[in-house]
């Protein structure tokens, strides 16, 4: 630990939807801060805790064995009232009263919007750490929790394939990602799903029931009777997987079953890659504070640690990988029998 006459005091909170690996990021922040001679004050329940001044001190012993746990030991919450000017001013007053000079926010785009709002009323440093399963933040190749969410979805899809094969049924598996189809694309490709309905694809050419039925019948004609598994990103179909499965069965006499994974995707032990990513980004956040940075998010691009302006994280978009889309649509799921030379 470096020697300082007066330790710098930094704050940390986890905000919005929890993501596997948030605890690993929190651990990294605390351990790095202790290494550099800083004190850490954590606010429980995200911005709600900041407004209510619900804070605790954290040291290495408090986070020694949290690496493998999902959720967040300092809790999280949604906080709509933080959008108000009075709330941001109250948060600034609370931070100043605790002599906190920098705040680390672990969360997604809503959390970073809140952090940017706070910066208009508080002169301290603000650093974001990307903790969201959706992988929808610009400037980083992956967000904390994304790898685990994909692994959970893939595991569920593998198991659903077993029963789908046994009964020659259509299954519709609904995954998270209402605004970004990264979980849908990766889990569909990893599990060999026959169809994806993703936000990005729906914007260009929304899928119709007639087109879906046509594809199901084409696949059956090429491969013979069997299972057909579809990955549906949430909020991409009126009524979701349940309504779509009921429509296919009632109107087209297709045996179909829905499966909603929901918040299961947020739980379970973080994958190794999420734990390592969270550790890197948590330490990077502390080291950015030491460099005097503010208003940025920690990220990893092409294997290199980066600092991304907070406002860019939600105003700019990461597109889906066009090559993965091409492979999934054209090569892995052809609807025509291959021509023979």
Short mmCIF file of C-alpha atoms in Angstrom, two decimals:
data_model
loop_
_atom_site.label_atom_id
_atom_site.label_comp_id
_atom_site.label_asym_id
_atom_site.label_seq_id
_atom_site.Cartn_x
_atom_site.Cartn_y
_atom_site.Cartn_z
CA UNK A 1 0.00 0.00 0.00
CA UNK A 2 1.33 3.45 -0.89
CA UNK A 3 1.85 5.87 1.99
CA UNK A 4 -0.32 8.99 2.09
CA UNK A 5 -0.91 11.47 4.89
CA UNK A 6 -4.63 11.67 4.11
CA UNK A 7 -6.24 8.81 2.25
CA UNK A 8 -8.38 9.72 -0.73
CA UNK A 9 -11.94 8.56 -0.22
CA UNK A 10 -13.85 7.12 -3.16
CA UNK A 11 -17.45 5.97 -3.41
CA UNK A 12 -18.89 2.98 -5.29
CA UNK A 13 -22.37 1.74 -6.08
CA UNK A 14 -24.06 -0.90 -8.22
CA UNK A 15 -27.11 0.36 -10.06
CA UNK A 16 -29.94 -0.92 -12.25
CA UNK A 17 -30.33 -4.56 -13.22
CA UNK A 18 -27.85 -6.85 -11.49
CA UNK A 19 -25.33 -8.71 -13.62
CA UNK A 20 -23.15 -11.74 -12.81
CA UNK A 21 -19.70 -10.38 -12.06
CA UNK A 22 -20.77 -7.19 -10.28
CA UNK A 23 -19.34 -8.60 -7.05
CA UNK A 24 -16.08 -9.36 -8.84
CA UNK A 25 -15.92 -5.76 -10.05
CA UNK A 26 -16.68 -4.46 -6.55
CA UNK A 27 -13.94 -6.68 -5.13
CA UNK A 28 -11.46 -5.35 -7.68
CA UNK A 29 -12.34 -1.74 -6.82
CA UNK A 30 -11.85 -2.33 -3.09
CA UNK A 31 -8.60 -4.27 -3.46
CA UNK A 32 -7.14 -1.75 -5.92
CA UNK A 33 -8.18 1.17 -3.74
CA UNK A 34 -6.57 -0.41 -0.69
CA UNK A 35 -3.41 -1.06 -2.69
CA UNK A 36 -3.18 2.61 -3.62
CA UNK A 37 -4.01 3.89 -0.15
CA UNK A 38 -7.64 4.89 -0.73
CA UNK A 39 -10.68 4.41 1.46
CA UNK A 40 -13.87 3.00 -0.08
CA UNK A 41 -17.41 3.99 0.85
CA UNK A 42 -20.12 1.85 -0.75
CA UNK A 43 -23.71 3.01 -1.18
CA UNK A 44 -26.31 0.28 -0.79
CA UNK A 45 -29.24 -0.01 -3.23
CA UNK A 46 -27.64 2.10 -5.96
CA UNK A 47 -28.71 5.70 -6.41
CA UNK A 48 -31.48 5.18 -3.87
CA UNK A 49 -28.83 4.53 -1.26
CA UNK A 50 -26.88 7.56 -2.39
CA UNK A 51 -29.94 9.75 -1.95
CA UNK A 52 -30.74 8.19 1.41
CA UNK A 53 -27.10 8.34 2.50
CA UNK A 54 -27.16 4.60 3.11
CA UNK A 55 -23.43 3.91 3.11
CA UNK A 56 -20.90 1.48 4.54
CA UNK A 57 -17.10 1.29 4.55
CA UNK A 58 -15.56 -1.62 2.66
CA UNK A 59 -12.11 -3.14 3.01
CA UNK A 60 -10.35 -6.21 1.63
CA UNK A 61 -11.81 -8.53 4.26
CA UNK A 62 -15.35 -7.56 3.27
CA UNK A 63 -14.86 -8.67 -0.33
CA UNK A 64 -12.40 -11.51 0.13
CA UNK A 65 -14.69 -14.29 -1.09
CA UNK A 66 -17.35 -12.68 -3.26
CA UNK A 67 -15.73 -13.34 -6.63
CA UNK A 68 -17.85 -16.40 -7.39
CA UNK A 69 -21.23 -14.98 -6.38
CA UNK A 70 -23.80 -13.44 -8.66
CA UNK A 71 -25.98 -10.50 -7.65
CA UNK A 72 -24.34 -7.71 -5.65
CA UNK A 73 -23.50 -7.67 -1.95
CA UNK A 74 -24.22 -3.93 -1.73
CA UNK A 75 -27.58 -4.40 -3.45
CA UNK A 76 -28.97 -2.58 -6.47
CA UNK A 77 -32.18 -0.77 -7.39
CA UNK A 78 -33.93 1.25 -10.04
CA UNK A 79 -34.20 4.93 -9.13
CA UNK A 80 -36.49 6.94 -11.45
CA UNK A 81 -36.40 9.99 -9.14
CA UNK A 82 -32.67 10.38 -9.76
CA UNK A 83 -33.57 12.07 -13.06
CA UNK A 84 -34.79 15.10 -11.08
CA UNK A 85 -32.46 18.05 -10.51
CA UNK A 86 -33.19 18.06 -6.79
CA UNK A 87 -32.08 14.44 -6.52
CA UNK A 88 -28.77 15.08 -8.24
CA UNK A 89 -28.12 18.04 -5.95
CA UNK A 90 -28.95 15.93 -2.89
CA UNK A 91 -26.59 13.22 -4.08
CA UNK A 92 -23.83 15.81 -4.56
CA UNK A 93 -24.41 17.15 -1.05
CA UNK A 94 -24.24 13.65 0.42
CA UNK A 95 -21.00 12.88 -1.40
CA UNK A 96 -19.44 16.14 -0.25
CA UNK A 97 -20.53 15.58 3.33
CA UNK A 98 -18.60 12.29 3.32
CA UNK A 99 -15.53 13.92 1.74
CA UNK A 100 -15.76 11.63 -1.26
CA UNK A 101 -13.72 12.87 -4.22
CA UNK A 102 -14.57 10.20 -6.80
CA UNK A 103 -17.49 7.89 -7.49
CA UNK A 104 -17.42 4.57 -9.36
CA UNK A 105 -20.76 3.49 -10.84
CA UNK A 106 -21.12 -0.17 -11.84
CA UNK A 107 -24.14 -0.59 -14.12
CA UNK A 108 -25.65 -0.11 -17.56
CA UNK A 109 -26.79 2.77 -19.75
CA UNK A 110 -29.45 4.00 -17.32
CA UNK A 111 -26.88 4.08 -14.55
CA UNK A 112 -24.48 6.02 -16.73
CA UNK A 113 -27.16 8.52 -17.68
CA UNK A 114 -27.65 9.05 -13.95
CA UNK A 115 -23.90 9.50 -13.49
CA UNK A 116 -23.80 12.07 -16.28
CA UNK A 117 -26.74 13.89 -14.68
CA UNK A 118 -24.90 13.93 -11.35
CA UNK A 119 -21.83 15.47 -12.98
CA UNK A 120 -23.83 18.66 -13.60
CA UNK A 121 -24.12 19.16 -9.84
CA UNK A 122 -20.99 17.57 -8.44
CA UNK A 123 -17.35 18.39 -9.17
CA UNK A 124 -15.89 15.04 -8.15
CA UNK A 125 -14.58 12.42 -10.54
CA UNK A 126 -17.06 9.90 -11.96
CA UNK A 127 -16.02 6.61 -13.53
CA UNK A 128 -18.40 4.02 -15.00
CA UNK A 129 -17.83 0.26 -15.04
CA UNK A 130 -20.03 -1.63 -17.57
CA UNK A 131 -22.15 -4.12 -15.66
CA UNK A 132 -25.08 -5.35 -17.77
CA UNK A 133 -25.94 -8.70 -19.34
CA UNK A 134 -27.20 -7.03 -22.54
CA UNK A 135 -23.74 -6.06 -23.87
CA UNK A 136 -25.33 -2.91 -25.26
CA UNK A 137 -22.80 -0.26 -24.20
CA UNK A 138 -20.70 1.37 -26.89
CA UNK A 139 -16.93 1.32 -26.52
CA UNK A 140 -16.27 -2.10 -25.02
CA UNK A 141 -16.22 -5.53 -26.65
CA UNK A 142 -18.02 -7.09 -23.70
CA UNK A 143 -19.87 -5.99 -20.59
CA UNK A 144 -19.76 -7.69 -17.20
CA UNK A 145 -22.44 -10.39 -17.03
CA UNK A 146 -22.89 -10.90 -20.76
CA UNK A 147 -20.79 -14.07 -20.98
CA UNK A 148 -22.69 -15.66 -18.10
CA UNK A 149 -26.10 -14.75 -19.53
CA UNK A 150 -25.18 -16.33 -22.87
CA UNK A 151 -23.90 -19.47 -21.15
CA UNK A 152 -27.14 -19.81 -19.16
CA UNK A 153 -29.27 -19.32 -22.27
CA UNK A 154 -27.17 -21.81 -24.22
CA UNK A 155 -27.52 -24.41 -21.46
CA UNK A 156 -31.30 -23.97 -21.45
CA UNK A 157 -31.45 -24.22 -25.24
CA UNK A 158 -29.39 -27.42 -25.20
CA UNK A 159 -31.82 -29.00 -22.75
CA UNK A 160 -34.85 -27.80 -24.66
CA UNK A 161 -33.44 -29.34 -27.82
CA UNK A 162 -33.55 -32.76 -26.14
CA UNK A 163 -37.28 -32.62 -25.50
CA UNK A 164 -37.96 -30.86 -28.79
CA UNK A 165 -36.24 -33.69 -30.66
CA UNK A 166 -38.16 -36.31 -28.71
CA UNK A 167 -41.53 -34.81 -29.67
CA UNK A 168 -40.74 -33.22 -33.06
CA UNK A 169 -41.91 -29.90 -31.67
CA UNK A 170 -41.32 -26.22 -32.25
CA UNK A 171 -39.94 -24.46 -29.18
CA UNK A 172 -39.73 -20.68 -28.72
CA UNK A 173 -37.17 -19.61 -26.12
CA UNK A 174 -37.45 -16.01 -24.97
CA UNK A 175 -34.22 -14.38 -23.82
CA UNK A 176 -33.40 -10.94 -22.45
CA UNK A 177 -32.22 -8.09 -24.64
CA UNK A 178 -35.17 -5.94 -25.66
CA UNK A 179 -32.96 -3.28 -27.27
CA UNK A 180 -29.94 -5.35 -28.31
CA UNK A 181 -29.81 -8.87 -29.71
CA UNK A 182 -26.36 -9.93 -28.54
CA UNK A 183 -27.62 -12.60 -26.11
CA UNK A 184 -30.07 -13.85 -28.72
CA UNK A 185 -27.50 -14.08 -31.51
CA UNK A 186 -24.75 -15.74 -29.46
CA UNK A 187 -27.01 -18.24 -27.68
CA UNK A 188 -28.82 -19.14 -30.90
CA UNK A 189 -25.57 -19.74 -32.74
CA UNK A 190 -23.98 -21.66 -29.87
CA UNK A 191 -26.99 -23.97 -29.54
CA UNK A 192 -27.77 -24.46 -33.22
CA UNK A 193 -31.17 -22.73 -33.13
CA UNK A 194 -33.03 -22.61 -36.45
CA UNK A 195 -34.37 -19.06 -36.08
CA UNK A 196 -33.66 -15.79 -34.29
CA UNK A 197 -35.98 -12.84 -33.77
CA UNK A 198 -33.77 -9.98 -32.64
CA UNK A 199 -34.37 -6.22 -32.22
CA UNK A 200 -31.88 -5.32 -34.94
CA UNK A 201 -33.46 -7.72 -37.44
CA UNK A 202 -36.99 -6.61 -36.61
CA UNK A 203 -36.13 -2.98 -37.43
CA UNK A 204 -35.02 -3.81 -40.96
CA UNK A 205 -37.68 -6.35 -41.92
CA UNK A 206 -40.15 -7.43 -39.21
CA UNK A 207 -40.89 -11.14 -39.31
CA UNK A 208 -44.47 -12.20 -40.05
CA UNK A 209 -46.16 -15.37 -38.88
CA UNK A 210 -46.62 -16.45 -42.49
CA UNK A 211 -42.89 -16.07 -43.18
CA UNK A 212 -42.03 -17.95 -40.00
CA UNK A 213 -44.34 -20.86 -40.87
CA UNK A 214 -42.88 -20.96 -44.37
CA UNK A 215 -39.38 -21.25 -42.92
CA UNK A 216 -40.39 -23.99 -40.49
CA UNK A 217 -41.89 -26.02 -43.35
CA UNK A 218 -38.84 -25.46 -45.54
CA UNK A 219 -36.53 -26.69 -42.80
CA UNK A 220 -38.70 -29.79 -42.37
CA UNK A 221 -38.68 -30.41 -46.11
CA UNK A 222 -34.87 -30.23 -46.23
CA UNK A 223 -34.06 -32.08 -43.00
CA UNK A 224 -37.13 -34.24 -42.47
CA UNK A 225 -39.36 -34.27 -39.38
CA UNK A 226 -37.67 -33.06 -36.24
CA UNK A 227 -37.33 -30.21 -33.81
CA UNK A 228 -37.27 -26.51 -34.57
CA UNK A 229 -35.91 -24.16 -31.91
CA UNK A 230 -36.35 -20.42 -32.11
CA UNK A 231 -34.68 -17.72 -29.98
CA UNK A 232 -36.85 -14.68 -29.38
CA UNK A 233 -35.51 -11.50 -27.78
CA UNK A 234 -38.00 -10.09 -25.28
CA UNK A 235 -40.51 -7.46 -26.47
CA UNK A 236 -39.96 -8.37 -30.13
CA UNK A 237 -43.35 -10.00 -30.59
CA UNK A 238 -46.77 -8.87 -29.31
CA UNK A 239 -47.46 -11.06 -26.31
CA UNK A 240 -44.02 -12.65 -26.48
CA UNK A 241 -43.20 -16.34 -26.82
CA UNK A 242 -46.48 -17.45 -25.23
CA UNK A 243 -48.66 -15.56 -27.71
CA UNK A 244 -46.59 -16.65 -30.70
CA UNK A 245 -46.65 -20.32 -29.70
CA UNK A 246 -50.42 -20.21 -29.16
CA UNK A 247 -50.88 -18.64 -32.59
CA UNK A 248 -48.75 -21.26 -34.34
CA UNK A 249 -50.64 -24.08 -32.66
CA UNK A 250 -54.14 -22.64 -33.09
CA UNK A 251 -53.85 -21.28 -36.62
CA UNK A 252 -51.31 -23.62 -38.22
CA UNK A 253 -51.70 -26.81 -36.15
CA UNK A 254 -48.01 -26.81 -35.23
CA UNK A 255 -47.13 -28.40 -31.86
CA UNK A 256 -45.31 -25.53 -30.20
CA UNK A 257 -44.14 -24.73 -26.66
CA UNK A 258 -42.83 -21.46 -25.19
CA UNK A 259 -40.03 -21.12 -22.64
CA UNK A 260 -39.31 -17.81 -20.93
CA UNK A 261 -35.85 -17.72 -19.35
CA UNK A 262 -36.35 -14.31 -17.76
CA UNK A 263 -34.26 -13.47 -14.71
CA UNK A 264 -32.67 -16.91 -14.66
CA UNK A 265 -30.14 -15.31 -17.00
CA UNK A 266 -29.01 -12.94 -14.24
CA UNK A 267 -28.22 -15.65 -11.69
CA UNK A 268 -25.65 -18.35 -11.16
CA UNK A 269 -21.88 -18.20 -10.74
CA UNK A 270 -20.19 -15.81 -13.19
CA UNK A 271 -18.15 -17.45 -15.93
CA UNK A 272 -14.37 -17.22 -15.79
CA UNK A 273 -14.35 -14.57 -18.51
CA UNK A 274 -16.85 -12.42 -16.60
CA UNK A 275 -14.80 -12.69 -13.41
CA UNK A 276 -11.59 -11.74 -15.18
CA UNK A 277 -13.22 -8.92 -17.16
CA UNK A 278 -14.80 -7.51 -14.00
CA UNK A 279 -11.46 -7.67 -12.20
CA UNK A 280 -9.63 -5.85 -14.99
CA UNK A 281 -12.25 -3.13 -15.35
CA UNK A 282 -12.58 -2.60 -11.59
CA UNK A 283 -8.86 -2.04 -11.17
CA UNK A 284 -8.80 0.12 -14.29
CA UNK A 285 -11.51 2.35 -12.78
CA UNK A 286 -9.38 3.05 -9.70
CA UNK A 287 -6.30 3.70 -11.79
CA UNK A 288 -8.24 6.14 -14.00
CA UNK A 289 -9.13 8.07 -10.85
CA UNK A 290 -5.43 8.27 -9.99
CA UNK A 291 -4.79 9.66 -13.48
CA UNK A 292 -7.38 12.41 -12.95
CA UNK A 293 -9.91 11.05 -15.46
CA UNK A 294 -13.63 11.71 -15.07
CA UNK A 295 -16.82 11.22 -17.06
CA UNK A 296 -15.60 8.01 -18.68
CA UNK A 297 -16.40 4.30 -18.67
CA UNK A 298 -13.80 1.58 -18.40
CA UNK A 299 -13.80 -0.79 -21.33
CA UNK A 300 -11.87 -3.49 -23.17
CA UNK A 301 -11.37 -3.16 -26.94
CA UNK A 302 -9.30 -5.65 -28.90
CA UNK A 303 -7.65 -6.76 -25.67
CA UNK A 304 -6.70 -3.24 -24.62
CA UNK A 305 -8.09 -1.31 -21.66
CA UNK A 306 -9.78 1.93 -22.77
CA UNK A 307 -11.62 4.91 -21.31
CA UNK A 308 -14.83 5.77 -23.17
CA UNK A 309 -16.74 9.06 -22.68
CA UNK A 310 -19.85 8.19 -20.68
CA UNK A 311 -22.15 10.00 -23.09
CA UNK A 312 -20.86 7.84 -25.97
CA UNK A 313 -21.88 4.63 -24.19
CA UNK A 314 -25.59 5.19 -24.85
CA UNK A 315 -25.62 7.67 -27.77
CA UNK A 316 -23.56 5.36 -29.99
CA UNK A 317 -24.40 1.73 -30.76
CA UNK A 318 -22.42 -1.46 -31.18
CA UNK A 319 -23.82 -3.38 -34.18
CA UNK A 320 -24.28 -7.12 -34.22
CA UNK A 321 -21.45 -9.02 -35.89
CA UNK A 322 -22.42 -9.20 -39.57
CA UNK A 323 -20.30 -12.27 -40.16
CA UNK A 324 -22.01 -14.18 -37.34
CA UNK A 325 -25.39 -13.21 -38.76
CA UNK A 326 -24.30 -14.41 -42.21
CA UNK A 327 -23.02 -17.73 -40.89
CA UNK A 328 -26.14 -18.37 -38.82
CA UNK A 329 -28.57 -17.50 -41.61
CA UNK A 330 -26.84 -18.73 -44.76
CA UNK A 331 -24.57 -21.59 -43.74
CA UNK A 332 -25.83 -23.15 -40.53
CA UNK A 333 -29.52 -22.97 -41.43
CA UNK A 334 -29.90 -23.36 -45.22
CA UNK A 335 -33.42 -23.91 -46.53
CA UNK A 336 -32.35 -25.39 -49.84
CA UNK A 337 -30.73 -28.72 -50.50
CA UNK A 338 -27.13 -28.21 -51.62
CA UNK A 339 -26.53 -28.55 -55.33
CA UNK A 340 -24.29 -31.41 -56.44
CA UNK A 341 -21.67 -30.91 -59.07
#
